[in-house]
GROMACS .gro file of N, CA and C in nm:
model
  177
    1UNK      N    1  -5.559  26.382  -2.216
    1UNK     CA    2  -5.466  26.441  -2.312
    1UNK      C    3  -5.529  26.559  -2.387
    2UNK      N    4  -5.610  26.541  -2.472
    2UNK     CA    5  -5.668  26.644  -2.502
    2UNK      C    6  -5.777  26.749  -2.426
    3UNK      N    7  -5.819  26.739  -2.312
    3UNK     CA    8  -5.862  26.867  -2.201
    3UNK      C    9  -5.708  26.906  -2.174
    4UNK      N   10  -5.617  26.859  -2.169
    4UNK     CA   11  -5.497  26.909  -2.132
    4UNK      C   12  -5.457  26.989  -2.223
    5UNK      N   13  -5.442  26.955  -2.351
    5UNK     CA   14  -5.366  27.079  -2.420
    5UNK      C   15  -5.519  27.168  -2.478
    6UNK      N   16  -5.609  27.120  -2.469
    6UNK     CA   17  -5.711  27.233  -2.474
    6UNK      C   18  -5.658  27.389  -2.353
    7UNK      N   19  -5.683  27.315  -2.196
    7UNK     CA   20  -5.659  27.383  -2.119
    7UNK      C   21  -5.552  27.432  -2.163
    8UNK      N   22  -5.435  27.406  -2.169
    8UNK     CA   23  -5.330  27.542  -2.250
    8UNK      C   24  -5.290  27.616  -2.327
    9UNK      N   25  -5.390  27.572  -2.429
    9UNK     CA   26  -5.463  27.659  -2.524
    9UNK      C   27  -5.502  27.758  -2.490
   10UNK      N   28  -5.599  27.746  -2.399
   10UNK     CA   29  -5.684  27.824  -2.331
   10UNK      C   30  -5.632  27.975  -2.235
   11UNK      N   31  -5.496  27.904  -2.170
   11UNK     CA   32  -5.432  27.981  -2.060
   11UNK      C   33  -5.358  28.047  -2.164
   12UNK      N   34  -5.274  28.020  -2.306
   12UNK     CA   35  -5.223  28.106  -2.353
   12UNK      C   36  -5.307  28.212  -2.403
   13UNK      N   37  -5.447  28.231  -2.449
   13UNK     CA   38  -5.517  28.315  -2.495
   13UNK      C   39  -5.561  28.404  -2.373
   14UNK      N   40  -5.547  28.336  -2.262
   14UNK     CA   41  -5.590  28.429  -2.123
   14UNK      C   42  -5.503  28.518  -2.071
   15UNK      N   43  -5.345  28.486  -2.097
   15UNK     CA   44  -5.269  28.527  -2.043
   15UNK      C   45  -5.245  28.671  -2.163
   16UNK      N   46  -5.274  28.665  -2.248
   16UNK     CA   47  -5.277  28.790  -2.374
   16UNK      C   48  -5.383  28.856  -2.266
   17UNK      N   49  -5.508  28.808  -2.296
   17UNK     CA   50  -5.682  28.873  -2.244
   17UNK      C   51  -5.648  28.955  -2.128
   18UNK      N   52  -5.590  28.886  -2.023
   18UNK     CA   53  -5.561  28.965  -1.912
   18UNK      C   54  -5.529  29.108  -1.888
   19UNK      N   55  -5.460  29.112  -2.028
   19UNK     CA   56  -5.391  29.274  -2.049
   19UNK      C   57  -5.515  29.400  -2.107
   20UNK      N   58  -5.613  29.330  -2.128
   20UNK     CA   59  -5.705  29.446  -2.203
   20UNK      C   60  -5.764  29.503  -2.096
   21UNK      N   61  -5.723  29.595  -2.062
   21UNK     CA   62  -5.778  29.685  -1.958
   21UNK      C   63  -5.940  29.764  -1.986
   22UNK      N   64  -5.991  29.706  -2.065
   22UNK     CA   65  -6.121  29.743  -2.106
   22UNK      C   66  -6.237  29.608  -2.044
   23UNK      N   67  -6.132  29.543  -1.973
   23UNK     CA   68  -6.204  29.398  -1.945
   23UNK      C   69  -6.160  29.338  -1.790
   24UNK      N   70  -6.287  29.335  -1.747
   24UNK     CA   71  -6.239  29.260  -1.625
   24UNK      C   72  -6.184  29.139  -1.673
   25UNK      N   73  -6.152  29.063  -1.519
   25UNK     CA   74  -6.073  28.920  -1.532
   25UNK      C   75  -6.245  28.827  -1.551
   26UNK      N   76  -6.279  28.893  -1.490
   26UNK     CA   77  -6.454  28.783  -1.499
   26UNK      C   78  -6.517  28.819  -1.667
   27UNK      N   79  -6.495  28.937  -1.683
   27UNK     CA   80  -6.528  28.907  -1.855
   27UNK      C   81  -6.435  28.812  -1.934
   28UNK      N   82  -6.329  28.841  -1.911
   28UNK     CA   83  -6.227  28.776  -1.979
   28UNK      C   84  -6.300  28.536  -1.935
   29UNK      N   85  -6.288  28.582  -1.857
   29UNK     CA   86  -6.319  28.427  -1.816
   29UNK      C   87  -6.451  28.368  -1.922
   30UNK      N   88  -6.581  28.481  -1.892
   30UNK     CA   89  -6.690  28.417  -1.974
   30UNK      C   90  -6.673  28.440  -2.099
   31UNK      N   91  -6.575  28.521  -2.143
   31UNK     CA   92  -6.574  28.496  -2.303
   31UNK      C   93  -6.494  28.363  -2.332
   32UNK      N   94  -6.427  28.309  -2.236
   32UNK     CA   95  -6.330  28.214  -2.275
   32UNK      C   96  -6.413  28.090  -2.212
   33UNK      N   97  -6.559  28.123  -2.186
   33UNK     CA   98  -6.627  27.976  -2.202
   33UNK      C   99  -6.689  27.893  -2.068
   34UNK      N  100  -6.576  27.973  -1.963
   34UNK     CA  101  -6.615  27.937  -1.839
   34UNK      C  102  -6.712  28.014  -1.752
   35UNK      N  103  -6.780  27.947  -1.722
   35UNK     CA  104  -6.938  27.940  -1.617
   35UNK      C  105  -6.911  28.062  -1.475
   36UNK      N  106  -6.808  27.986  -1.428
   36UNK     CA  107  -6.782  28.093  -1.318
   36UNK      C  108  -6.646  28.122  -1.308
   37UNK      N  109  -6.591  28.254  -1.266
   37UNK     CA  110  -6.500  28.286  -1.279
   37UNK      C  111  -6.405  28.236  -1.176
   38UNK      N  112  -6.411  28.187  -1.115
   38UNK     CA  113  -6.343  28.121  -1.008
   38UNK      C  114  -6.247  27.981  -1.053
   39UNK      N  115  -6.353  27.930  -1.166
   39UNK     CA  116  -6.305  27.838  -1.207
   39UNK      C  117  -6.201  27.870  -1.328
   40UNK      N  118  -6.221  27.974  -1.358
   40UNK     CA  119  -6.085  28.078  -1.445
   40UNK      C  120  -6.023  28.081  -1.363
   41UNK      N  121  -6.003  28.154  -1.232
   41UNK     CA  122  -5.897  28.162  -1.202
   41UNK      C  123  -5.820  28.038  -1.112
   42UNK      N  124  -5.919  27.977  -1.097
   42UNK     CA  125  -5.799  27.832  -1.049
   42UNK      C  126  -5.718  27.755  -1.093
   43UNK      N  127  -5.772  27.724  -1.279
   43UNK     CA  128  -5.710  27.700  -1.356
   43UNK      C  129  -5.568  27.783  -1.407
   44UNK      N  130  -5.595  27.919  -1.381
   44UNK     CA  131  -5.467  27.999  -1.444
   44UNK      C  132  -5.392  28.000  -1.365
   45UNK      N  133  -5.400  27.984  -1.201
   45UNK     CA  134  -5.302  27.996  -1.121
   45UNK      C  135  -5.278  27.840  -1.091
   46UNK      N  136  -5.301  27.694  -1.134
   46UNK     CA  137  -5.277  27.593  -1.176
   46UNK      C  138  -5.167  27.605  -1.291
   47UNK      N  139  -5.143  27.648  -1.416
   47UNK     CA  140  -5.085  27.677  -1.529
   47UNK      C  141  -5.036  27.722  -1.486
   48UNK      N  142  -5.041  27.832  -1.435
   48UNK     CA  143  -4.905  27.992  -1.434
   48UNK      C  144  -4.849  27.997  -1.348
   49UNK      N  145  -4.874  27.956  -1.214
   49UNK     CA  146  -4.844  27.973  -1.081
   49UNK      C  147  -4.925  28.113  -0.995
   50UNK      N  148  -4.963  28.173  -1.049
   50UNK     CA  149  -5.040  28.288  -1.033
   50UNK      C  150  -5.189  28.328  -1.081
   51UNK      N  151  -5.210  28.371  -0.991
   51UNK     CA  152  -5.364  28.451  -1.030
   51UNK      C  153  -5.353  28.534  -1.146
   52UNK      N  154  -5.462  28.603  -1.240
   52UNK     CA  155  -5.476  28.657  -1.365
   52UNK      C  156  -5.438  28.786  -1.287
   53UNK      N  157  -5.465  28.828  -1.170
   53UNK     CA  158  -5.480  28.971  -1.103
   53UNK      C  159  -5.288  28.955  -1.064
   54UNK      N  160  -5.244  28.876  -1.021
   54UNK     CA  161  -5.078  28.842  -0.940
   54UNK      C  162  -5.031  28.864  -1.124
   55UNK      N  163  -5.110  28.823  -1.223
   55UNK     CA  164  -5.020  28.815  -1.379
   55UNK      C  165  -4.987  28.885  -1.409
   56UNK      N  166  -5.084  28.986  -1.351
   56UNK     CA  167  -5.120  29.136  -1.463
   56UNK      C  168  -4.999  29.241  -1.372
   57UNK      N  169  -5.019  29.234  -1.247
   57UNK     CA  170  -4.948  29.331  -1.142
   57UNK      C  171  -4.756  29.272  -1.183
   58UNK      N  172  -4.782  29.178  -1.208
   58UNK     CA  173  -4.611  29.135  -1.242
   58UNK      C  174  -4.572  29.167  -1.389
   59UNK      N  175  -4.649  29.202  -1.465
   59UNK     CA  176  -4.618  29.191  -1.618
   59UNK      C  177  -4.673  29.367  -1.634
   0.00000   0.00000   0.00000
């Protein structure tokens, strides 16, 4: 329960992050705590249905 709404915590602050074009998706990931970025993006396209890169190109 709570890794769960952590994790969407998490994806809502990523899904803002994504947009700063001063930042990769792999910065964006280690500021938000995670080790490797892979594991950012499995999680966001778990949550979102999409990759941070599929987020950004649709939004």
């Amino acid at each position: 329960m709570a890794q769960e709404y952590i994790q969407n915590k998490v994806i809502e602050v990523a899904k803002e992050r994504v947009f700063d074009t001063n930042k990769s998706i792999s910065e964006v990931a280690y500021e938000l705590g995670f080790k490797y970025p892979q594991n950012f993006n499995r999680l966001f396209k778990q949550r979102v249905g999409f990759t941070p890169n599929e987020y950004w190109n649709l939004n």
